[in-house]
Coordinates of C-alpha atoms in Angstrom, one line a residue:
X28 CA 100.2 72.7 73.2
X29 CA 99.0 69.2 73.9
X30 CA 98.7 66.7 71.0
X31 CA 95.3 65.2 70.4
X32 CA 96.5 61.8 71.6
X33 CA 97.0 63.1 75.1
X34 CA 94.3 62.8 77.8
X35 CA 92.2 66.0 77.4
X36 CA 92.8 68.8 79.9
X37 CA 89.4 70.5 80.4
X38 CA 91.1 73.4 82.2
X39 CA 92.8 74.3 78.9
X40 CA 89.5 75.1 77.2
X41 CA 88.7 77.3 75.4
X42 CA 91.9 78.1 73.3
X43 CA 93.3 81.6 73.6
X44 CA 92.5 84.1 70.8
X45 CA 93.3 87.7 70.3
X46 CA 90.6 90.4 70.5
X47 CA 90.7 90.7 66.8
X48 CA 90.2 87.0 66.2
X49 CA 87.3 86.9 68.8
X50 CA 85.6 89.8 67.0
X51 CA 85.9 88.2 63.6
X52 CA 84.6 84.8 64.9
X53 CA 81.7 86.6 66.6
X54 CA 80.7 88.3 63.3
X55 CA 81.0 85.0 61.4
X56 CA 79.0 83.2 64.0
X57 CA 76.1 85.7 64.4
X58 CA 75.7 86.4 60.8
X59 CA 75.7 82.6 60.0
X60 CA 73.1 82.1 62.7
X61 CA 70.9 84.8 61.3
X62 CA 71.3 83.5 57.8
X63 CA 70.5 79.9 58.6
X64 CA 67.5 80.1 60.9
X65 CA 69.4 79.6 64.2
X66 CA 66.8 82.0 65.6
X67 CA 64.4 83.0 68.3
X68 CA 61.5 85.5 68.0
X69 CA 62.5 88.7 69.8
X70 CA 61.2 89.2 73.3
X71 CA 57.8 90.8 73.4
X72 CA 54.9 91.0 75.8
X73 CA 52.7 89.5 73.1
X74 CA 54.1 87.9 69.9
X75 CA 52.4 89.2 66.7
X76 CA 50.5 86.8 64.5
X77 CA 53.0 87.5 61.7
X78 CA 56.5 87.7 63.2
X79 CA 58.1 91.1 62.6
X80 CA 61.6 90.5 64.2
X81 CA 63.9 87.7 65.2
X82 CA 67.3 87.4 67.0
X83 CA 69.9 84.7 66.9
X84 CA 69.6 82.1 69.6
X85 CA 72.2 82.2 72.4
X86 CA 75.2 80.3 71.3
X87 CA 78.7 79.3 72.2
X88 CA 81.7 80.3 70.1
X89 CA 83.6 77.1 70.4
X90 CA 82.2 73.5 70.6
X91 CA 82.5 71.8 73.9
X92 CA 84.8 68.8 74.4
X93 CA 83.3 65.4 75.4
X94 CA 85.3 62.2 75.3
X95 CA 84.5 60.2 72.3
X96 CA 83.9 57.0 74.3
X97 CA 81.4 58.7 76.6
X98 CA 79.5 60.1 73.6
X99 CA 79.3 56.7 72.1
X100 CA 78.2 55.3 75.5
X101 CA 75.3 57.8 75.6
X102 CA 74.2 56.9 72.1
X103 CA 74.3 53.2 72.9
X104 CA 72.3 53.8 76.2
X105 CA 69.6 55.7 74.3
X106 CA 68.5 52.6 72.5
X107 CA 68.0 50.9 75.8
X108 CA 66.2 53.9 77.3
X109 CA 63.9 54.0 74.4
X110 CA 62.8 50.5 75.2
X111 CA 62.7 51.0 78.9
X112 CA 60.4 54.0 78.8
X113 CA 58.2 52.5 76.2
X114 CA 57.7 49.5 78.5
X115 CA 57.0 51.8 81.5
X116 CA 54.3 53.6 79.6
X117 CA 52.6 50.3 78.8
X118 CA 52.7 49.2 82.4
X119 CA 49.5 50.6 83.9
X120 CA 50.0 48.9 87.3
X121 CA 53.4 50.4 87.8
X122 CA 52.3 53.9 86.8
X123 CA 49.2 53.7 89.1
X124 CA 51.5 52.7 92.0
X125 CA 54.2 55.4 91.4
X126 CA 52.3 58.3 89.8
X127 CA 48.6 57.7 90.5
X128 CA 46.2 59.8 92.6
X129 CA 45.3 56.9 94.8
X130 CA 48.7 55.5 95.8
X131 CA 51.4 57.6 94.2
X132 CA 52.6 61.1 93.6
X133 CA 49.2 62.2 92.2
X134 CA 47.8 62.2 95.7
X135 CA 49.8 65.3 96.6
X136 CA 50.6 66.8 93.2
X137 CA 47.4 68.4 91.8
X138 CA 48.7 68.6 88.2
X139 CA 49.9 64.9 88.1
X140 CA 46.7 63.9 89.9
X141 CA 44.5 65.6 87.3
X142 CA 46.3 64.0 84.4
X143 CA 46.2 60.5 86.0
X144 CA 42.5 60.7 86.9
X145 CA 41.6 61.7 83.3
X146 CA 43.8 58.9 81.9
X147 CA 42.3 56.3 84.4
X148 CA 38.8 57.2 83.4
X149 CA 39.6 57.0 79.7
X150 CA 41.3 53.7 79.9
X151 CA 38.5 52.3 81.9
X152 CA 36.1 53.4 79.1
X153 CA 38.5 51.9 76.5
X154 CA 41.1 53.8 74.5
X155 CA 40.7 53.4 70.7
X156 CA 44.4 53.9 69.9
X157 CA 46.8 51.3 71.3
X158 CA 49.9 53.0 69.8
X159 CA 52.1 55.5 71.5
X160 CA 54.8 57.7 70.0
X161 CA 57.7 59.1 72.1
X162 CA 60.2 61.6 71.0
X163 CA 62.8 61.4 73.8
X164 CA 65.9 63.1 75.0
X165 CA 68.1 61.8 77.8
X166 CA 70.3 64.5 79.3
X167 CA 73.7 63.9 80.9
X168 CA 76.5 65.8 82.6
X169 CA 80.2 64.7 82.7
X170 CA 80.9 63.4 86.2
X171 CA 84.5 64.0 87.5
X172 CA 85.7 62.6 90.8
X173 CA 89.3 62.4 92.1
X174 CA 91.0 59.2 91.2
X175 CA 88.0 57.9 89.2
X176 CA 87.5 57.7 85.4
X177 CA 85.4 60.4 83.9
X178 CA 81.8 59.2 83.3
X179 CA 78.4 60.5 82.2
X180 CA 75.5 60.7 84.6
X181 CA 71.9 61.2 83.7
X182 CA 70.2 64.4 84.7
X183 CA 66.8 63.5 83.5
X184 CA 64.8 61.7 80.8
X185 CA 62.4 63.8 78.8
X186 CA 59.2 62.3 77.3
X187 CA 57.2 65.4 76.4
X188 CA 58.0 68.5 74.2
X189 CA 61.7 67.6 73.9
X190 CA 63.2 70.8 72.4
X191 CA 66.2 72.0 70.5
X192 CA 66.4 69.1 68.1
X193 CA 66.4 71.3 65.1
X194 CA 68.5 74.1 66.5
X195 CA 71.0 71.7 67.9
X196 CA 71.6 70.5 64.3
X197 CA 72.0 74.1 63.2
X198 CA 74.5 75.0 65.9
X199 CA 76.6 71.9 65.0
X200 CA 76.6 73.2 61.4
X201 CA 77.6 76.7 62.7
X202 CA 80.7 75.3 64.4
X203 CA 81.7 73.3 61.4
X204 CA 81.3 76.4 59.3
X205 CA 83.6 78.4 61.7
X206 CA 86.1 75.6 61.4
X207 CA 86.0 75.6 57.6
X208 CA 86.0 79.4 57.4
X209 CA 88.7 80.2 60.0
X210 CA 90.3 77.0 61.2
X211 CA 89.7 78.6 64.5
X212 CA 93.0 80.4 63.8
X213 CA 94.8 77.1 64.5
X214 CA 94.3 77.7 68.1
X215 CA 94.0 74.0 69.1
X216 CA 94.9 70.7 67.4
X217 CA 91.6 69.2 68.7
X218 CA 89.8 71.6 66.3
X219 CA 89.9 69.3 63.3
X220 CA 87.0 68.0 61.1
X221 CA 87.3 64.4 62.4
X222 CA 86.4 65.6 65.9
X223 CA 83.1 67.4 64.8
X224 CA 80.5 64.7 64.7
X225 CA 77.5 65.0 62.3
X226 CA 74.1 65.7 63.8
X227 CA 71.0 64.9 61.8
X228 CA 68.4 65.5 64.5
X229 CA 65.8 67.2 62.3
X230 CA 65.4 64.3 59.9
X231 CA 65.7 61.9 62.7
X232 CA 62.9 63.3 64.8
X233 CA 60.8 63.9 61.7
X234 CA 61.2 60.2 60.8
X235 CA 59.5 59.2 64.1
X236 CA 56.6 61.5 63.4
X237 CA 56.4 60.1 59.9
X238 CA 56.4 56.5 61.2
X239 CA 53.4 57.3 63.4
X240 CA 51.6 59.0 60.5
X241 CA 52.2 55.9 58.4
X242 CA 51.0 53.6 61.2
X243 CA 47.7 55.6 61.4
X244 CA 47.1 54.6 57.8
X245 CA 45.3 57.6 56.2
X246 CA 47.5 59.6 53.7
X247 CA 45.1 62.5 53.7
X248 CA 45.4 63.0 57.5
X249 CA 47.7 65.6 59.0
X250 CA 50.0 66.0 62.0
X251 CA 48.8 68.4 64.7
X252 CA 51.5 70.4 66.6
X253 CA 50.0 71.6 70.0
X254 CA 51.9 74.7 70.7
X255 CA 52.2 77.4 73.4
X256 CA 50.6 80.8 72.8
X257 CA 53.2 83.4 72.0
X258 CA 55.8 80.8 71.3
X259 CA 59.3 82.3 70.8
X260 CA 61.0 79.0 69.9
X261 CA 59.2 78.5 66.6
X262 CA 62.4 78.1 64.6
X263 CA 63.1 74.9 66.6
X264 CA 59.6 73.6 65.5
X265 CA 59.0 74.8 61.9
X266 CA 61.9 72.8 60.4
X267 CA 60.2 69.6 61.5
X268 CA 57.0 70.7 59.6
X269 CA 59.1 71.5 56.5
X270 CA 60.9 68.1 56.7
X271 CA 57.6 66.2 57.0
X272 CA 56.2 68.0 54.0
X273 CA 59.3 68.0 51.8
X274 CA 60.5 64.4 52.5
X275 CA 57.2 62.6 53.2
X276 CA 54.5 64.8 51.8
X277 CA 52.8 65.1 55.2
X278 CA 51.0 68.3 56.1
X279 CA 51.0 69.8 59.6
X280 CA 48.9 72.3 61.4
X281 CA 49.6 74.3 64.6
X282 CA 47.1 75.1 67.3
X283 CA 47.1 76.0 71.0
X284 CA 45.0 74.4 73.7
X285 CA 42.8 77.5 73.7
X286 CA 42.1 77.2 70.0
X287 CA 41.6 73.4 70.1
X288 CA 38.9 73.9 72.7
X289 CA 36.8 75.5 70.0
X290 CA 37.7 73.7 66.8
X291 CA 38.5 70.1 67.8
X292 CA 36.1 67.2 68.2
X293 CA 36.1 63.4 68.1
X294 CA 33.9 61.7 65.6
X295 CA 31.6 59.5 67.6
X296 CA 31.5 56.7 65.0
X297 CA 35.2 56.5 64.1
X298 CA 36.9 58.1 67.1
X299 CA 38.9 60.2 64.6
X300 CA 40.2 63.5 65.9
X301 CA 38.8 66.2 63.6
X302 CA 39.9 69.9 63.4
X303 CA 37.4 72.2 61.8
X304 CA 38.7 75.6 60.7
X305 CA 37.9 78.4 58.3
X306 CA 40.4 80.9 56.9
X307 CA 39.2 84.4 55.9
X308 CA 35.6 83.4 55.8
X309 CA 36.1 80.5 53.4
X310 CA 34.0 77.3 53.8
X311 CA 35.0 75.3 56.8
X312 CA 37.9 72.8 56.3
X313 CA 37.6 69.4 58.0
X314 CA 41.1 68.0 58.9
X315 CA 41.6 64.5 60.3
X316 CA 44.6 64.2 62.6
X317 CA 46.9 61.2 62.4
X318 CA 49.4 62.3 65.1
X319 CA 49.3 64.8 67.9
X320 CA 52.7 66.2 68.7
X321 CA 52.8 68.2 72.0
X322 CA 55.2 71.1 72.2
X323 CA 53.2 72.3 75.2
X324 CA 51.1 70.8 78.0
X325 CA 53.9 69.8 80.4
X326 CA 53.4 72.4 83.2
X327 CA 50.3 73.3 85.2
X328 CA 50.0 76.9 84.0
X329 CA 49.3 75.6 80.6
X330 CA 46.0 74.3 82.0
X331 CA 44.5 77.5 83.5
X332 CA 40.9 76.4 83.3
X333 CA 39.0 73.0 83.5
X334 CA 38.4 73.4 79.7
X335 CA 42.1 73.0 79.0
X336 CA 42.1 69.6 80.8
X337 CA 38.9 68.7 79.0
X338 CA 40.7 69.4 75.7
X339 CA 43.6 67.3 76.6
X340 CA 41.3 64.4 77.5
X341 CA 39.3 64.9 74.4
X342 CA 42.5 64.4 72.3
X343 CA 43.5 61.4 74.4
X344 CA 40.1 59.8 73.7
X345 CA 40.6 59.9 70.0
X346 CA 42.3 57.3 67.7
X347 CA 45.0 59.8 66.7
X348 CA 48.5 58.7 67.8
X349 CA 49.7 60.9 70.7
X350 CA 53.3 62.1 71.2
X351 CA 53.2 61.6 74.1
X352 CA 50.1 59.8 75.5
X353 CA 49.3 60.8 79.1
X354 CA 50.8 57.5 80.3
X355 CA 54.1 58.3 78.6
X356 CA 54.1 61.8 80.0
X357 CA 53.6 60.3 83.5
X358 CA 56.5 57.9 82.8
X359 CA 58.8 60.9 82.4
X360 CA 58.2 62.0 86.0
X361 CA 61.1 62.5 88.3
X362 CA 59.5 60.0 90.7
X363 CA 59.8 57.3 88.1
X364 CA 63.4 58.2 87.6
X365 CA 64.0 57.7 91.3
X366 CA 62.1 54.4 91.5
X367 CA 64.2 53.0 88.6
X368 CA 67.2 53.2 90.8
X369 CA 65.7 50.8 93.4
X370 CA 66.9 47.2 93.4
X371 CA 65.1 45.0 90.9
X372 CA 63.1 47.7 89.1
X373 CA 65.3 47.8 85.9
X374 CA 65.2 44.1 85.8
X375 CA 61.4 44.2 85.9
X376 CA 61.3 46.1 82.6
X377 CA 64.4 44.8 80.9
X378 CA 65.2 41.2 82.1
X379 CA 61.8 39.5 82.5
X380 CA 61.9 36.6 80.0
X381 CA 58.5 35.4 80.9
X382 CA 57.1 38.8 79.8
X383 CA 59.4 39.9 77.1
X384 CA 60.7 36.6 75.6
X385 CA 63.9 37.1 73.7
X386 CA 63.8 40.9 73.9
X387 CA 65.6 41.0 77.2
X388 CA 68.9 42.5 78.3
X389 CA 71.7 40.8 80.3
X390 CA 73.2 41.9 83.6
X391 CA 76.1 43.7 81.9
X392 CA 73.7 46.0 80.0
X393 CA 71.5 46.7 83.0
X394 CA 74.6 47.4 85.1
X395 CA 75.8 49.9 82.4
X396 CA 72.4 51.6 82.5
X397 CA 72.4 51.7 86.3
X398 CA 75.9 53.2 86.2
X399 CA 74.5 56.3 84.4
X400 CA 72.3 57.0 87.5
X401 CA 73.1 59.3 90.4
X402 CA 71.9 58.3 93.8
X403 CA 68.3 59.5 94.3
X404 CA 65.6 59.0 97.0
X405 CA 62.2 60.2 98.0
X406 CA 61.9 62.7 100.8
X407 CA 59.2 60.6 102.4
X408 CA 61.4 57.4 102.4
X409 CA 61.6 55.6 105.7
X410 CA 64.4 53.8 107.6
X411 CA 63.7 50.5 105.7
X412 CA 65.3 52.1 102.6
X413 CA 68.7 52.5 104.5
X414 CA 71.5 50.9 102.5
X415 CA 75.1 50.0 103.7
X416 CA 76.5 53.2 102.1
X417 CA 73.6 55.3 103.5
X418 CA 73.6 54.7 107.3
X419 CA 70.7 55.5 109.5
X420 CA 70.5 59.0 111.0
X421 CA 69.4 60.0 114.5
X422 CA 65.7 59.4 115.2
X423 CA 63.3 62.3 114.8
X424 CA 59.9 63.4 113.6
X425 CA 60.9 63.6 110.0
X426 CA 61.1 60.8 107.5
X427 CA 64.6 59.5 107.0
X428 CA 64.7 60.8 103.4
X429 CA 64.0 64.4 104.6
X430 CA 66.6 64.2 107.4
X431 CA 69.2 62.9 104.9
X432 CA 68.4 65.8 102.6
X433 CA 69.0 68.3 105.4
X434 CA 72.3 66.7 106.4
X435 CA 73.6 66.5 102.8
X436 CA 72.0 69.6 101.4
X437 CA 75.2 71.1 99.9
X438 CA 75.7 68.1 97.7
X439 CA 72.0 67.8 96.6
X440 CA 69.3 69.1 94.3
X441 CA 65.5 68.6 95.1
X442 CA 63.3 68.0 92.1
X443 CA 59.5 68.1 91.7
X444 CA 57.4 66.5 89.0
X445 CA 58.0 69.3 86.5
X446 CA 59.6 70.1 83.2
X447 CA 60.9 73.2 81.5
X448 CA 63.6 74.6 83.9
X449 CA 63.4 76.8 87.0
X450 CA 61.7 74.3 89.2
X451 CA 64.5 72.7 91.3
X452 CA 65.9 73.6 94.7
X453 CA 69.7 73.5 95.2
X454 CA 72.3 73.2 98.0
X455 CA 72.0 75.8 100.7
X456 CA 68.4 76.7 99.8
X457 CA 67.3 73.1 100.6
X458 CA 66.9 73.3 104.5
X459 CA 64.8 76.4 104.4
X460 CA 62.7 75.0 101.6
X461 CA 62.1 71.8 103.5
X462 CA 60.6 73.8 106.3
X463 CA 57.9 74.9 104.0
X464 CA 56.8 71.4 103.0
X465 CA 54.3 69.4 105.1
X466 CA 54.8 65.6 105.3
X467 CA 52.3 64.9 102.4
X468 CA 53.9 67.4 100.1
X469 CA 57.3 65.7 100.5
X470 CA 56.0 62.7 98.5
X471 CA 56.1 64.9 95.3
X472 CA 59.8 65.6 95.6
X473 CA 63.0 63.6 95.1
X474 CA 66.5 64.3 96.3
X475 CA 69.3 63.7 93.9
X476 CA 73.1 63.8 94.5
X477 CA 74.7 66.6 92.4
X478 CA 76.8 65.6 89.4
X479 CA 80.3 67.0 89.6
X480 CA 81.4 68.3 86.2
X481 CA 85.0 69.0 85.3
X482 CA 86.4 72.2 86.9
X483 CA 88.0 75.2 85.3
X484 CA 86.4 74.4 81.9
X485 CA 85.4 77.5 79.9
X486 CA 83.9 78.8 76.7
X487 CA 82.8 82.0 75.0
X488 CA 79.1 82.7 75.2
X489 CA 77.1 85.0 72.9
X490 CA 73.6 86.3 73.5
X491 CA 71.4 88.6 71.5
X492 CA 68.2 90.6 72.2
X493 CA 69.6 93.6 74.1
X494 CA 70.0 97.2 72.9
X495 CA 73.3 97.3 74.7
X496 CA 76.2 97.3 72.2
X497 CA 78.1 94.9 74.4
X498 CA 75.4 92.2 74.0
X499 CA 77.2 90.7 71.0
X500 CA 80.5 90.6 72.8
X501 CA 81.5 87.0 73.6
X502 CA 81.8 86.5 77.4
X503 CA 84.5 84.1 78.5
X504 CA 83.4 82.2 81.6
X505 CA 83.7 78.9 83.4
X506 CA 80.9 76.7 82.2
X507 CA 79.1 73.4 82.6
X508 CA 77.9 71.6 79.4
X509 CA 75.0 69.2 79.3
X510 CA 74.8 66.5 76.6
X511 CA 71.4 65.4 75.4
X512 CA 70.8 62.3 73.2
X513 CA 67.6 62.1 71.1
X514 CA 65.6 59.0 70.3
X515 CA 62.1 58.0 69.3
X516 CA 59.9 54.9 69.9
X517 CA 56.6 53.9 68.3
X518 CA 55.1 51.2 70.4
X519 CA 52.0 49.4 71.6
X520 CA 49.3 47.3 70.0
X521 CA 48.3 43.7 70.8
X522 CA 51.9 42.5 70.7
X523 CA 53.3 45.6 72.6
X524 CA 56.0 45.8 69.9
X525 CA 58.5 48.6 70.0
X526 CA 60.2 50.3 67.0
X527 CA 62.8 52.7 68.0
X528 CA 65.9 54.7 67.0
X529 CA 68.6 57.0 68.3
X530 CA 68.5 60.1 66.2
X531 CA 70.9 62.8 67.2
X532 CA 72.2 65.0 70.0
X533 CA 72.2 68.4 71.8
X534 CA 74.7 70.3 73.9
X535 CA 73.6 73.1 76.2
X536 CA 76.2 75.2 78.1
X537 CA 75.7 77.5 81.0
X538 CA 77.9 79.5 83.4
X539 CA 79.0 77.2 86.3
X540 CA 77.3 79.3 88.9
X541 CA 73.9 78.8 87.3
X542 CA 72.0 75.9 88.8
X543 CA 69.3 75.6 86.1
X544 CA 70.0 74.7 82.5
X545 CA 67.1 75.7 80.2
X546 CA 67.9 77.7 77.0
X547 CA 64.3 78.8 76.6
X548 CA 64.2 80.0 80.2
X549 CA 67.4 82.0 79.7
X550 CA 69.9 80.0 81.7
X551 CA 71.9 78.3 78.9
X552 CA 73.3 78.8 75.4
X553 CA 73.2 76.3 72.5
X554 CA 76.4 74.5 71.9
X555 CA 77.8 71.5 70.0
X556 CA 80.3 68.6 70.4
X557 CA 84.0 68.4 70.0
X558 CA 85.0 64.8 70.4
X559 CA 88.3 64.2 72.3
X560 CA 90.2 61.1 73.4

């Protein structure tokens, strides 16, 4: 058995346990999860108003190893990403160029175009609230290439409805409990308390919401959670409400877009967002909203009618602080991620002394940030974007970017401007998919080189929700683990100041043969970190 001081061998994970030990660990893990709110509502065609059943969230039995230095690197980068995306969201000219419906992605992506046009109209009329709140998560995979040091590479940066902050804290606590209870049967010297980092994501994210509420300046106001109808992932959201109430005395309410279309209005004299509701026939209650926290609104099907867009724009037109504003949601687009990789773009936002004064970053920091990128390009990119390590291909009728995607399909993923999992196109599916896109539609897609995670790395995965007695049996499989780092930023105003923090982490683990990675969409399980050297 290797000592903890040796370079970690990912192929040695997870440690070997007997069937009896696995059974005992599974019982400890699942009962802990059920006892401590590591839960999902049970699958149902329609969730009842008052929940009648819950199941434990999908979980891993062991934490997943990540080198300590790379974890520290991700945490350090988060502070820079917080600033970067805040500055992008405040740069109307850049977003018009990249995401707009006149010049950018919004020309061919109807959803992006609708959001941009509504935002453009509102800002031309004058937005009453200059502050933005972002609750962020930057997602990474370990990148392992022969004869090169292990590194972390960014999968994406999330600016709306970042999920699993609360449940990620609970699963970290679950794995620490298993260590305390069983010592994991002394199966690995790496499984020691010093290698289990703390995770305080729930109070961390709540502190961002509380800062926005404080900045709004009315103690009687409340925070509005805009949620999906039939939401199963309520146990990842409710702890934030409890934290806000218990630590800060801030009340919250929850409503869907559908409900808000009937009960929300903006006071014409103050621009306050007002929710009017009545419970059980009691007199109407008038609630002023300080902060709007979106846990929905990031995919087109959540806007099935024009009224849903009207409701979104109504909220945007108020003086409530939005998390996120439409501009910050647009800043999280995959197209922005691709453009940031182009020469000089990071410097525009991080190194312009004339614009940002002393709050700039040096070449070493920008290089470190750029090192976290994988190579990306637009499908409609032309030959003038050819670089020395990306030679020109044969001439043809398709743009260079599309031809390059055909030639390198087995090492690529295509991404649209969507969140939530299940939207990407991978490897051998790419050439056939490209045949379905007309030249204009290609503008809405980017190609990204695939990250290469360590091979032969495994874990035991546990799912619930099936009547099959085998559903609680841990499945040992080769996996890929994705690390997410959370942060928040409150920014804007006349000085365009930025207050920001890094506030915790998430690990999601999936079978290696699964391309997608969402927990809510059924591809992954919740996991936690084991720091190794």
